[in-house]
């Protein structure tokens, strides 16, 4: 497409949860549905961007015109993102990447035996922070799901990961994960705006307008 707000731009979006293997039949994961990431990918594509959607395991149809890359674990997501990063103008890290993975995933199913089983977890790479740390990297949009002190925690995340923009939402008590609608507080270095409760598809369309406005200032 040669029309639209993001015409001629390449956008990489991550979405959904990751699964971290404990053994061949078990994993650690989270409640992310992928809805927000898929809505974002669809919105960017509708505005003319070439979109690569790197998705963890979700039950979602691929939006029209979007190139989808399916992954399972955080390490696979990290690799897929960096494979597709060259030439990227905007990176939107919407995935709920598992912060930790079992350090020593078992090749055989773990048998129940002792009363206590210890699992050692090791830290996964922070994909968003790594992309944000690149020289001449893309404009970076991150998400922050917080259960409290939304603005304060989100601004800390903006600085700590040195991303260009954070979209923050409150989670817990029927909010956020796996819900149709949401509200976002969007922050950047010298400003912020609130996007009121609405469907994730509609939120995504409003959010990419804010991205476009701030992107020109980068
Ligand atoms: O620090 P926290 O996990 O709350 O940050 C959330 C943001 O960072 C999201 O944009 C998420 O996609 C991204 N992230 C990531 N890689 C990780 C952890 C989080 O890209 N390992």
JSON list of C-alpha atoms and ligand atoms in Angstrom, two decimals:
[
{"chain": "A", "resi": 1, "resn": "UNK", "atom": "CA", "xyz": [0.00, 0.00, 0.00]},
{"chain": "A", "resi": 2, "resn": "UNK", "atom": "CA", "xyz": [1.25, 3.52, -0.65]},
{"chain": "A", "resi": 3, "resn": "UNK", "atom": "CA", "xyz": [-1.38, 5.30, 1.38]},
{"chain": "A", "resi": 4, "resn": "UNK", "atom": "CA", "xyz": [-1.84, 5.59, 5.13]},
{"chain": "A", "resi": 5, "resn": "UNK", "atom": "CA", "xyz": [-0.09, 7.01, 8.15]},
{"chain": "A", "resi": 6, "resn": "UNK", "atom": "CA", "xyz": [2.59, 4.28, 8.13]},
{"chain": "A", "resi": 7, "resn": "UNK", "atom": "CA", "xyz": [2.96, 3.82, 4.40]},
{"chain": "A", "resi": 8, "resn": "UNK", "atom": "CA", "xyz": [6.49, 2.78, 3.49]},
{"chain": "A", "resi": 9, "resn": "UNK", "atom": "CA", "xyz": [7.32, 1.81, 7.07]},
{"chain": "A", "resi": 10, "resn": "UNK", "atom": "CA", "xyz": [8.20, -1.57, 8.50]},
{"chain": "A", "resi": 11, "resn": "UNK", "atom": "CA", "xyz": [6.73, -2.48, 11.88]},
{"chain": "A", "resi": 12, "resn": "UNK", "atom": "CA", "xyz": [7.56, -5.46, 14.08]},
{"chain": "A", "resi": 13, "resn": "UNK", "atom": "CA", "xyz": [5.00, -6.35, 16.75]},
{"chain": "A", "resi": 14, "resn": "UNK", "atom": "CA", "xyz": [5.32, -9.04, 19.42]},
{"chain": "A", "resi": 15, "resn": "UNK", "atom": "CA", "xyz": [2.14, -10.53, 20.87]},
{"chain": "A", "resi": 16, "resn": "UNK", "atom": "CA", "xyz": [0.80, -13.16, 23.20]},
{"chain": "A", "resi": 17, "resn": "UNK", "atom": "CA", "xyz": [2.46, -15.14, 25.96]},
{"chain": "A", "resi": 18, "resn": "UNK", "atom": "CA", "xyz": [5.60, -17.24, 25.79]},
{"chain": "A", "resi": 19, "resn": "UNK", "atom": "CA", "xyz": [5.82, -20.80, 27.09]},
{"chain": "A", "resi": 20, "resn": "UNK", "atom": "CA", "xyz": [8.88, -21.92, 29.00]},
{"chain": "A", "resi": 21, "resn": "UNK", "atom": "CA", "xyz": [9.39, -25.68, 29.07]},
{"chain": "A", "resi": 22, "resn": "UNK", "atom": "CA", "xyz": [9.73, -27.46, 32.39]},
{"chain": "A", "resi": 23, "resn": "UNK", "atom": "CA", "xyz": [9.80, -30.90, 30.78]},
{"chain": "A", "resi": 24, "resn": "UNK", "atom": "CA", "xyz": [8.35, -32.33, 27.51]},
{"chain": "A", "resi": 25, "resn": "UNK", "atom": "CA", "xyz": [4.75, -32.00, 28.75]},
{"chain": "A", "resi": 26, "resn": "UNK", "atom": "CA", "xyz": [4.83, -29.00, 31.10]},
{"chain": "A", "resi": 27, "resn": "UNK", "atom": "CA", "xyz": [5.51, -25.31, 30.80]},
{"chain": "A", "resi": 28, "resn": "UNK", "atom": "CA", "xyz": [5.34, -21.99, 32.63]},
{"chain": "A", "resi": 29, "resn": "UNK", "atom": "CA", "xyz": [3.29, -19.30, 30.93]},
{"chain": "A", "resi": 30, "resn": "UNK", "atom": "CA", "xyz": [0.81, -16.49, 31.61]},
{"chain": "A", "resi": 31, "resn": "UNK", "atom": "CA", "xyz": [-2.71, -15.33, 30.76]},
{"chain": "A", "resi": 32, "resn": "UNK", "atom": "CA", "xyz": [-1.93, -13.11, 27.78]},
{"chain": "A", "resi": 33, "resn": "UNK", "atom": "CA", "xyz": [-4.50, -13.60, 24.98]},
{"chain": "A", "resi": 34, "resn": "UNK", "atom": "CA", "xyz": [-2.59, -11.76, 22.26]},
{"chain": "A", "resi": 35, "resn": "UNK", "atom": "CA", "xyz": [-5.59, -9.52, 21.57]},
{"chain": "A", "resi": 36, "resn": "UNK", "atom": "CA", "xyz": [-3.80, -6.19, 22.00]},
{"chain": "A", "resi": 37, "resn": "UNK", "atom": "CA", "xyz": [-0.79, -7.21, 19.90]},
{"chain": "A", "resi": 38, "resn": "UNK", "atom": "CA", "xyz": [-2.97, -8.58, 17.12]},
{"chain": "A", "resi": 39, "resn": "UNK", "atom": "CA", "xyz": [-5.10, -5.42, 17.19]},
{"chain": "A", "resi": 40, "resn": "UNK", "atom": "CA", "xyz": [-1.94, -3.31, 16.92]},
{"chain": "A", "resi": 41, "resn": "UNK", "atom": "CA", "xyz": [-0.60, -5.36, 14.01]},
{"chain": "A", "resi": 42, "resn": "UNK", "atom": "CA", "xyz": [-3.94, -4.98, 12.24]},
{"chain": "A", "resi": 43, "resn": "UNK", "atom": "CA", "xyz": [-4.05, -1.22, 12.88]},
{"chain": "A", "resi": 44, "resn": "UNK", "atom": "CA", "xyz": [-0.49, -0.65, 11.59]},
{"chain": "A", "resi": 45, "resn": "UNK", "atom": "CA", "xyz": [-1.23, -2.75, 8.48]},
{"chain": "A", "resi": 46, "resn": "UNK", "atom": "CA", "xyz": [-4.44, -0.82, 7.86]},
{"chain": "A", "resi": 47, "resn": "UNK", "atom": "CA", "xyz": [-2.32, 2.36, 7.86]},
{"chain": "A", "resi": 48, "resn": "UNK", "atom": "CA", "xyz": [-0.05, 1.00, 5.16]},
{"chain": "A", "resi": 49, "resn": "UNK", "atom": "CA", "xyz": [2.82, -0.49, 7.18]},
{"chain": "A", "resi": 50, "resn": "UNK", "atom": "CA", "xyz": [4.61, -3.71, 6.28]},
{"chain": "A", "resi": 51, "resn": "UNK", "atom": "CA", "xyz": [3.96, -5.64, 9.49]},
{"chain": "A", "resi": 52, "resn": "UNK", "atom": "CA", "xyz": [5.75, -8.66, 10.95]},
{"chain": "A", "resi": 53, "resn": "UNK", "atom": "CA", "xyz": [3.82, -10.11, 13.89]},
{"chain": "A", "resi": 54, "resn": "UNK", "atom": "CA", "xyz": [5.94, -12.35, 16.11]},
{"chain": "A", "resi": 55, "resn": "UNK", "atom": "CA", "xyz": [3.43, -14.27, 18.19]},
{"chain": "A", "resi": 56, "resn": "UNK", "atom": "CA", "xyz": [3.53, -16.70, 21.07]},
{"chain": "A", "resi": 57, "resn": "UNK", "atom": "CA", "xyz": [0.90, -19.46, 21.28]},
{"chain": "A", "resi": 58, "resn": "UNK", "atom": "CA", "xyz": [-2.53, -17.79, 20.96]},
{"chain": "A", "resi": 59, "resn": "UNK", "atom": "CA", "xyz": [-5.95, -18.52, 19.54]},
{"chain": "A", "resi": 60, "resn": "UNK", "atom": "CA", "xyz": [-6.12, -15.62, 17.11]},
{"chain": "A", "resi": 61, "resn": "UNK", "atom": "CA", "xyz": [-6.57, -15.30, 13.36]},
{"chain": "A", "resi": 62, "resn": "UNK", "atom": "CA", "xyz": [-3.78, -13.50, 11.51]},
{"chain": "A", "resi": 63, "resn": "UNK", "atom": "CA", "xyz": [-4.89, -9.98, 10.49]},
{"chain": "A", "resi": 64, "resn": "UNK", "atom": "CA", "xyz": [-5.10, -9.31, 6.74]},
{"chain": "A", "resi": 65, "resn": "UNK", "atom": "CA", "xyz": [-1.83, -8.34, 5.13]},
{"chain": "A", "resi": 66, "resn": "UNK", "atom": "CA", "xyz": [0.28, -9.19, 8.17]},
{"chain": "A", "resi": 67, "resn": "UNK", "atom": "CA", "xyz": [3.27, -11.54, 8.07]},
{"chain": "A", "resi": 68, "resn": "UNK", "atom": "CA", "xyz": [3.00, -13.81, 11.10]},
{"chain": "A", "resi": 69, "resn": "UNK", "atom": "CA", "xyz": [5.90, -15.64, 12.70]},
{"chain": "A", "resi": 70, "resn": "UNK", "atom": "CA", "xyz": [4.89, -18.16, 15.37]},
{"chain": "A", "resi": 71, "resn": "UNK", "atom": "CA", "xyz": [7.19, -18.86, 18.28]},
{"chain": "A", "resi": 72, "resn": "UNK", "atom": "CA", "xyz": [6.82, -20.65, 21.60]},
{"chain": "A", "resi": 73, "resn": "UNK", "atom": "CA", "xyz": [9.52, -19.57, 24.05]},
{"chain": "A", "resi": 74, "resn": "UNK", "atom": "CA", "xyz": [11.07, -16.22, 24.96]},
{"chain": "A", "resi": 75, "resn": "UNK", "atom": "CA", "xyz": [14.39, -17.30, 23.45]},
{"chain": "A", "resi": 76, "resn": "UNK", "atom": "CA", "xyz": [12.63, -18.14, 20.17]},
{"chain": "A", "resi": 77, "resn": "UNK", "atom": "CA", "xyz": [10.79, -14.80, 20.26]},
{"chain": "A", "resi": 78, "resn": "UNK", "atom": "CA", "xyz": [14.07, -12.99, 20.85]},
{"chain": "A", "resi": 79, "resn": "UNK", "atom": "CA", "xyz": [15.65, -14.73, 17.85]},
{"chain": "A", "resi": 80, "resn": "UNK", "atom": "CA", "xyz": [12.67, -14.11, 15.56]},
{"chain": "A", "resi": 81, "resn": "UNK", "atom": "CA", "xyz": [12.53, -10.41, 16.49]},
{"chain": "A", "resi": 82, "resn": "UNK", "atom": "CA", "xyz": [16.21, -9.86, 15.75]},
{"chain": "A", "resi": 83, "resn": "UNK", "atom": "CA", "xyz": [15.93, -11.87, 12.50]},
{"chain": "A", "resi": 84, "resn": "UNK", "atom": "CA", "xyz": [13.21, -9.48, 11.30]},
{"chain": "A", "resi": 85, "resn": "UNK", "atom": "CA", "xyz": [14.57, -6.25, 12.80]},
{"chain": "A", "resi": 86, "resn": "UNK", "atom": "CA", "xyz": [16.72, -4.94, 9.93]},
{"chain": "A", "resi": 87, "resn": "UNK", "atom": "CA", "xyz": [14.93, -2.02, 8.26]},
{"chain": "A", "resi": 88, "resn": "UNK", "atom": "CA", "xyz": [12.33, -1.75, 11.04]},
{"chain": "A", "resi": 89, "resn": "UNK", "atom": "CA", "xyz": [10.91, 1.72, 11.75]},
{"chain": "A", "resi": 90, "resn": "UNK", "atom": "CA", "xyz": [8.69, 0.84, 14.71]},
{"chain": "A", "resi": 91, "resn": "UNK", "atom": "CA", "xyz": [9.03, -1.98, 17.23]},
{"chain": "A", "resi": 92, "resn": "UNK", "atom": "CA", "xyz": [5.96, -2.60, 19.39]},
{"chain": "A", "resi": 93, "resn": "UNK", "atom": "CA", "xyz": [6.65, -5.08, 22.20]},
{"chain": "A", "resi": 94, "resn": "UNK", "atom": "CA", "xyz": [3.21, -6.19, 23.18]},
{"chain": "A", "resi": 95, "resn": "UNK", "atom": "CA", "xyz": [4.02, -9.77, 24.16]},
{"chain": "A", "resi": 96, "resn": "UNK", "atom": "CA", "xyz": [3.84, -10.90, 27.76]},
{"chain": "A", "resi": 97, "resn": "UNK", "atom": "CA", "xyz": [7.30, -12.42, 27.59]},
{"chain": "A", "resi": 98, "resn": "UNK", "atom": "CA", "xyz": [8.02, -14.74, 30.50]},
{"chain": "A", "resi": 99, "resn": "UNK", "atom": "CA", "xyz": [10.61, -13.03, 32.66]},
{"chain": "A", "resi": 100, "resn": "UNK", "atom": "CA", "xyz": [12.14, -16.39, 33.66]},
{"chain": "A", "resi": 101, "resn": "UNK", "atom": "CA", "xyz": [12.51, -19.89, 32.22]},
{"chain": "A", "resi": 102, "resn": "UNK", "atom": "CA", "xyz": [13.43, -23.17, 33.89]},
{"chain": "A", "resi": 103, "resn": "UNK", "atom": "CA", "xyz": [17.22, -23.24, 33.91]},
{"chain": "A", "resi": 104, "resn": "UNK", "atom": "CA", "xyz": [17.45, -26.94, 33.29]},
{"chain": "A", "resi": 105, "resn": "UNK", "atom": "CA", "xyz": [14.42, -28.18, 31.31]},
{"chain": "A", "resi": 106, "resn": "UNK", "atom": "CA", "xyz": [14.17, -31.97, 31.63]},
{"chain": "A", "resi": 107, "resn": "UNK", "atom": "CA", "xyz": [14.35, -34.22, 28.56]},
{"chain": "A", "resi": 108, "resn": "UNK", "atom": "CA", "xyz": [12.01, -36.75, 30.21]},
{"chain": "A", "resi": 109, "resn": "UNK", "atom": "CA", "xyz": [8.74, -36.16, 32.06]},
{"chain": "A", "resi": 110, "resn": "UNK", "atom": "CA", "xyz": [9.40, -35.36, 35.70]},
{"chain": "A", "resi": 111, "resn": "UNK", "atom": "CA", "xyz": [8.00, -38.12, 37.95]},
{"chain": "A", "resi": 112, "resn": "UNK", "atom": "CA", "xyz": [6.30, -37.27, 41.19]},
{"chain": "A", "resi": 113, "resn": "UNK", "atom": "CA", "xyz": [8.41, -38.43, 44.07]},
{"chain": "A", "resi": 114, "resn": "UNK", "atom": "CA", "xyz": [9.45, -36.09, 46.85]},
{"chain": "A", "resi": 115, "resn": "UNK", "atom": "CA", "xyz": [7.07, -33.81, 48.75]},
{"chain": "A", "resi": 116, "resn": "UNK", "atom": "CA", "xyz": [8.96, -30.83, 47.43]},
{"chain": "A", "resi": 117, "resn": "UNK", "atom": "CA", "xyz": [10.31, -30.16, 43.98]},
{"chain": "A", "resi": 118, "resn": "UNK", "atom": "CA", "xyz": [12.67, -27.29, 43.35]},
{"chain": "A", "resi": 119, "resn": "UNK", "atom": "CA", "xyz": [12.66, -25.52, 40.05]},
{"chain": "A", "resi": 120, "resn": "UNK", "atom": "CA", "xyz": [15.48, -23.14, 39.25]},
{"chain": "A", "resi": 121, "resn": "UNK", "atom": "CA", "xyz": [14.50, -20.26, 37.00]},
{"chain": "A", "resi": 122, "resn": "UNK", "atom": "CA", "xyz": [16.91, -18.16, 34.98]},
{"chain": "A", "resi": 123, "resn": "UNK", "atom": "CA", "xyz": [16.22, -14.73, 33.54]},
{"chain": "A", "resi": 124, "resn": "UNK", "atom": "CA", "xyz": [15.09, -14.41, 29.93]},
{"chain": "A", "resi": 125, "resn": "UNK", "atom": "CA", "xyz": [16.51, -11.67, 27.68]},
{"chain": "A", "resi": 126, "resn": "UNK", "atom": "CA", "xyz": [14.49, -8.45, 27.75]},
{"chain": "A", "resi": 127, "resn": "UNK", "atom": "CA", "xyz": [13.64, -8.19, 24.05]},
{"chain": "A", "resi": 128, "resn": "UNK", "atom": "CA", "xyz": [12.20, -4.68, 24.26]},
{"chain": "A", "resi": 129, "resn": "UNK", "atom": "CA", "xyz": [15.14, -3.29, 26.25]},
{"chain": "A", "resi": 130, "resn": "UNK", "atom": "CA", "xyz": [17.62, -4.85, 23.82]},
{"chain": "A", "resi": 131, "resn": "UNK", "atom": "CA", "xyz": [15.86, -3.33, 20.82]},
{"chain": "A", "resi": 132, "resn": "UNK", "atom": "CA", "xyz": [15.64, 0.05, 22.58]},
{"chain": "A", "resi": 133, "resn": "UNK", "atom": "CA", "xyz": [19.38, -0.03, 23.32]},
{"chain": "A", "resi": 134, "resn": "UNK", "atom": "CA", "xyz": [20.35, -0.29, 19.63]},
{"chain": "A", "resi": 135, "resn": "UNK", "atom": "CA", "xyz": [22.04, 2.66, 17.94]},
{"chain": "A", "resi": 136, "resn": "UNK", "atom": "CA", "xyz": [19.85, 3.80, 15.07]},
{"chain": "A", "resi": 137, "resn": "UNK", "atom": "CA", "xyz": [17.20, 1.31, 16.17]},
{"chain": "A", "resi": 138, "resn": "UNK", "atom": "CA", "xyz": [13.47, 1.68, 15.54]},
{"chain": "A", "resi": 139, "resn": "UNK", "atom": "CA", "xyz": [11.02, 3.79, 17.50]},
{"chain": "A", "resi": 140, "resn": "UNK", "atom": "CA", "xyz": [10.15, 1.56, 20.45]},
{"chain": "A", "resi": 141, "resn": "UNK", "atom": "CA", "xyz": [6.74, 1.11, 22.06]},
{"chain": "A", "resi": 142, "resn": "UNK", "atom": "CA", "xyz": [6.48, -1.00, 25.19]},
{"chain": "A", "resi": 143, "resn": "UNK", "atom": "CA", "xyz": [3.62, -2.05, 27.40]},
{"chain": "A", "resi": 144, "resn": "UNK", "atom": "CA", "xyz": [3.34, -2.05, 31.15]},
{"chain": "A", "resi": 145, "resn": "UNK", "atom": "CA", "xyz": [0.73, -4.04, 32.97]},
{"chain": "A", "resi": 146, "resn": "UNK", "atom": "CA", "xyz": [0.62, -2.84, 36.54]},
{"chain": "A", "resi": 147, "resn": "UNK", "atom": "CA", "xyz": [-1.53, -3.71, 39.51]},
{"chain": "A", "resi": 148, "resn": "UNK", "atom": "CA", "xyz": [-0.80, -0.40, 41.28]},
{"chain": "A", "resi": 149, "resn": "UNK", "atom": "CA", "xyz": [0.82, 3.05, 40.94]},
{"chain": "A", "resi": 150, "resn": "UNK", "atom": "CA", "xyz": [0.27, 2.95, 37.18]},
{"chain": "A", "resi": 151, "resn": "UNK", "atom": "CA", "xyz": [1.85, 6.24, 36.09]},
{"chain": "A", "resi": 152, "resn": "UNK", "atom": "CA", "xyz": [4.79, 6.00, 38.47]},
{"chain": "A", "resi": 153, "resn": "UNK", "atom": "CA", "xyz": [5.71, 2.41, 37.54]},
{"chain": "A", "resi": 154, "resn": "UNK", "atom": "CA", "xyz": [5.21, 3.07, 33.84]},
{"chain": "A", "resi": 155, "resn": "UNK", "atom": "CA", "xyz": [7.52, 6.10, 33.86]},
{"chain": "A", "resi": 156, "resn": "UNK", "atom": "CA", "xyz": [10.17, 4.07, 35.69]},
{"chain": "A", "resi": 157, "resn": "UNK", "atom": "CA", "xyz": [9.87, 1.43, 32.94]},
{"chain": "A", "resi": 158, "resn": "UNK", "atom": "CA", "xyz": [10.17, 4.09, 30.21]},
{"chain": "A", "resi": 159, "resn": "UNK", "atom": "CA", "xyz": [13.48, 5.29, 31.65]},
{"chain": "A", "resi": 160, "resn": "UNK", "atom": "CA", "xyz": [14.90, 1.92, 32.75]},
{"chain": "A", "resi": 161, "resn": "UNK", "atom": "CA", "xyz": [14.34, 0.28, 29.35]},
{"chain": "A", "resi": 162, "resn": "UNK", "atom": "CA", "xyz": [15.01, 3.58, 27.51]},
{"chain": "A", "resi": 163, "resn": "UNK", "atom": "CA", "xyz": [12.02, 3.04, 25.23]},
{"chain": "A", "resi": 164, "resn": "UNK", "atom": "CA", "xyz": [10.39, 5.89, 23.34]},
{"chain": "A", "resi": 165, "resn": "UNK", "atom": "CA", "xyz": [6.86, 5.19, 24.56]},
{"chain": "A", "resi": 166, "resn": "UNK", "atom": "CA", "xyz": [5.05, 3.08, 27.14]},
{"chain": "A", "resi": 167, "resn": "UNK", "atom": "CA", "xyz": [1.38, 2.16, 27.02]},
{"chain": "A", "resi": 168, "resn": "UNK", "atom": "CA", "xyz": [0.35, 1.31, 30.55]},
{"chain": "A", "resi": 169, "resn": "UNK", "atom": "CA", "xyz": [-2.74, -0.37, 31.85]},
{"chain": "A", "resi": 170, "resn": "UNK", "atom": "CA", "xyz": [-4.02, -1.59, 35.17]},
{"chain": "A", "resi": 171, "resn": "UNK", "atom": "CA", "xyz": [-4.45, -5.34, 35.47]},
{"chain": "A", "resi": 172, "resn": "UNK", "atom": "CA", "xyz": [-6.20, -7.53, 37.97]},
{"chain": "A", "resi": 173, "resn": "UNK", "atom": "CA", "xyz": [-9.87, -7.56, 39.02]},
{"chain": "A", "resi": 174, "resn": "UNK", "atom": "CA", "xyz": [-11.30, -8.17, 35.56]},
{"chain": "A", "resi": 175, "resn": "UNK", "atom": "CA", "xyz": [-8.98, -5.75, 33.84]},
{"chain": "A", "resi": 176, "resn": "UNK", "atom": "CA", "xyz": [-6.36, -6.15, 31.18]},
{"chain": "A", "resi": 177, "resn": "UNK", "atom": "CA", "xyz": [-5.46, -9.72, 30.32]},
{"chain": "A", "resi": 178, "resn": "UNK", "atom": "CA", "xyz": [-7.87, -11.65, 28.12]},
{"chain": "A", "resi": 179, "resn": "UNK", "atom": "CA", "xyz": [-10.43, -8.82, 28.14]},
{"chain": "A", "resi": 180, "resn": "UNK", "atom": "CA", "xyz": [-12.10, -7.36, 25.08]},
{"chain": "A", "resi": 181, "resn": "UNK", "atom": "CA", "xyz": [-11.62, -3.76, 26.20]},
{"chain": "A", "resi": 182, "resn": "UNK", "atom": "CA", "xyz": [-9.03, -1.75, 28.07]},
{"chain": "A", "resi": 183, "resn": "UNK", "atom": "CA", "xyz": [-7.89, 1.78, 28.91]},
{"chain": "A", "resi": 184, "resn": "UNK", "atom": "CA", "xyz": [-4.32, 3.01, 28.43]},
{"chain": "A", "resi": 185, "resn": "UNK", "atom": "CA", "xyz": [-2.11, 5.69, 29.88]},
{"chain": "A", "resi": 186, "resn": "UNK", "atom": "CA", "xyz": [0.44, 6.45, 27.16]},
{"chain": "A", "resi": 187, "resn": "UNK", "atom": "CA", "xyz": [3.72, 8.06, 28.25]},
{"chain": "A", "resi": 188, "resn": "UNK", "atom": "CA", "xyz": [6.78, 9.38, 26.48]},
{"chain": "A", "resi": 189, "resn": "UNK", "atom": "CA", "xyz": [9.78, 11.42, 27.68]},
{"chain": "A", "resi": 190, "resn": "UNK", "atom": "CA", "xyz": [8.02, 14.76, 27.89]},
{"chain": "A", "resi": 191, "resn": "UNK", "atom": "CA", "xyz": [4.34, 14.04, 27.72]},
{"chain": "A", "resi": 192, "resn": "UNK", "atom": "CA", "xyz": [1.45, 11.67, 28.23]},
{"chain": "A", "resi": 193, "resn": "UNK", "atom": "CA", "xyz": [-2.12, 11.06, 27.15]},
{"chain": "A", "resi": 194, "resn": "UNK", "atom": "CA", "xyz": [-4.99, 8.91, 28.35]},
{"chain": "A", "resi": 195, "resn": "UNK", "atom": "CA", "xyz": [-6.90, 6.66, 26.01]},
{"chain": "A", "resi": 196, "resn": "UNK", "atom": "CA", "xyz": [-10.23, 5.86, 27.69]},
{"chain": "A", "resi": 197, "resn": "UNK", "atom": "CA", "xyz": [-11.81, 2.41, 28.05]},
{"chain": "A", "resi": 198, "resn": "UNK", "atom": "CA", "xyz": [-12.73, 1.03, 24.65]},
{"chain": "A", "resi": 199, "resn": "UNK", "atom": "CA", "xyz": [-12.25, -2.11, 22.57]},
{"chain": "A", "resi": 200, "resn": "UNK", "atom": "CA", "xyz": [-8.66, -3.21, 22.00]},
{"chain": "A", "resi": 201, "resn": "UNK", "atom": "CA", "xyz": [-9.11, -2.75, 18.24]},
{"chain": "A", "resi": 202, "resn": "UNK", "atom": "CA", "xyz": [-10.20, 0.83, 18.71]},
{"chain": "A", "resi": 203, "resn": "UNK", "atom": "CA", "xyz": [-7.47, 1.45, 21.32]},
{"chain": "A", "resi": 204, "resn": "UNK", "atom": "CA", "xyz": [-4.88, 0.14, 18.88]},
{"chain": "A", "resi": 205, "resn": "UNK", "atom": "CA", "xyz": [-6.04, 2.59, 16.19]},
{"chain": "A", "resi": 206, "resn": "UNK", "atom": "CA", "xyz": [-5.79, 5.52, 18.63]},
{"chain": "A", "resi": 207, "resn": "UNK", "atom": "CA", "xyz": [-2.45, 4.35, 20.00]},
{"chain": "A", "resi": 208, "resn": "UNK", "atom": "CA", "xyz": [-0.76, 4.24, 16.61]},
{"chain": "A", "resi": 209, "resn": "UNK", "atom": "CA", "xyz": [-1.87, 7.83, 15.99]},
{"chain": "A", "resi": 210, "resn": "UNK", "atom": "CA", "xyz": [0.03, 8.80, 19.14]},
{"chain": "A", "resi": 211, "resn": "UNK", "atom": "CA", "xyz": [3.02, 6.76, 17.93]},
{"chain": "A", "resi": 212, "resn": "UNK", "atom": "CA", "xyz": [2.98, 8.60, 14.60]},
{"chain": "A", "resi": 213, "resn": "UNK", "atom": "CA", "xyz": [2.90, 11.99, 16.35]},
{"chain": "A", "resi": 214, "resn": "UNK", "atom": "CA", "xyz": [5.87, 11.18, 18.62]},
{"chain": "A", "resi": 215, "resn": "UNK", "atom": "CA", "xyz": [7.81, 9.27, 15.97]},
{"chain": "A", "resi": 216, "resn": "UNK", "atom": "CA", "xyz": [8.33, 12.41, 13.91]},
{"chain": "A", "resi": 217, "resn": "UNK", "atom": "CA", "xyz": [10.01, 14.05, 16.93]},
{"chain": "A", "resi": 218, "resn": "UNK", "atom": "CA", "xyz": [12.53, 11.26, 17.49]},
{"chain": "B", "resi": 1, "resn": "LIG", "atom": "O1", "xyz": [9.32, -5.25, 32.65]},
{"chain": "B", "resi": 1, "resn": "LIG", "atom": "P1", "xyz": [8.02, -5.70, 32.07]},
{"chain": "B", "resi": 1, "resn": "LIG", "atom": "O2", "xyz": [7.99, -7.18, 31.75]},
{"chain": "B", "resi": 1, "resn": "LIG", "atom": "O3", "xyz": [6.82, -5.28, 32.86]},
{"chain": "B", "resi": 1, "resn": "LIG", "atom": "O4", "xyz": [7.94, -4.91, 30.70]},
{"chain": "B", "resi": 1, "resn": "LIG", "atom": "C1", "xyz": [6.90, -5.12, 29.81]},
{"chain": "B", "resi": 1, "resn": "LIG", "atom": "C2", "xyz": [7.34, -4.70, 28.44]},
{"chain": "B", "resi": 1, "resn": "LIG", "atom": "O5", "xyz": [8.60, -5.25, 28.11]},
{"chain": "B", "resi": 1, "resn": "LIG", "atom": "C3", "xyz": [6.40, -5.20, 27.37]},
{"chain": "B", "resi": 1, "resn": "LIG", "atom": "O6", "xyz": [6.44, -4.28, 26.31]},
{"chain": "B", "resi": 1, "resn": "LIG", "atom": "C4", "xyz": [7.01, -6.53, 27.00]},
{"chain": "B", "resi": 1, "resn": "LIG", "atom": "O7", "xyz": [6.65, -6.93, 25.70]},
{"chain": "B", "resi": 1, "resn": "LIG", "atom": "C5", "xyz": [8.49, -6.23, 27.10]},
{"chain": "B", "resi": 1, "resn": "LIG", "atom": "N1", "xyz": [9.32, -7.38, 27.48]},
{"chain": "B", "resi": 1, "resn": "LIG", "atom": "C6", "xyz": [10.19, -7.97, 26.56]},
{"chain": "B", "resi": 1, "resn": "LIG", "atom": "N2", "xyz": [10.99, -9.00, 26.94]},
{"chain": "B", "resi": 1, "resn": "LIG", "atom": "C7", "xyz": [10.96, -9.46, 28.20]},
{"chain": "B", "resi": 1, "resn": "LIG", "atom": "C8", "xyz": [10.10, -8.88, 29.16]},
{"chain": "B", "resi": 1, "resn": "LIG", "atom": "C9", "xyz": [9.28, -7.84, 28.76]},
{"chain": "B", "resi": 1, "resn": "LIG", "atom": "O8", "xyz": [10.21, -7.54, 25.40]},
{"chain": "B", "resi": 1, "resn": "LIG", "atom": "N3", "xyz": [11.75, -10.48, 28.56]}
]
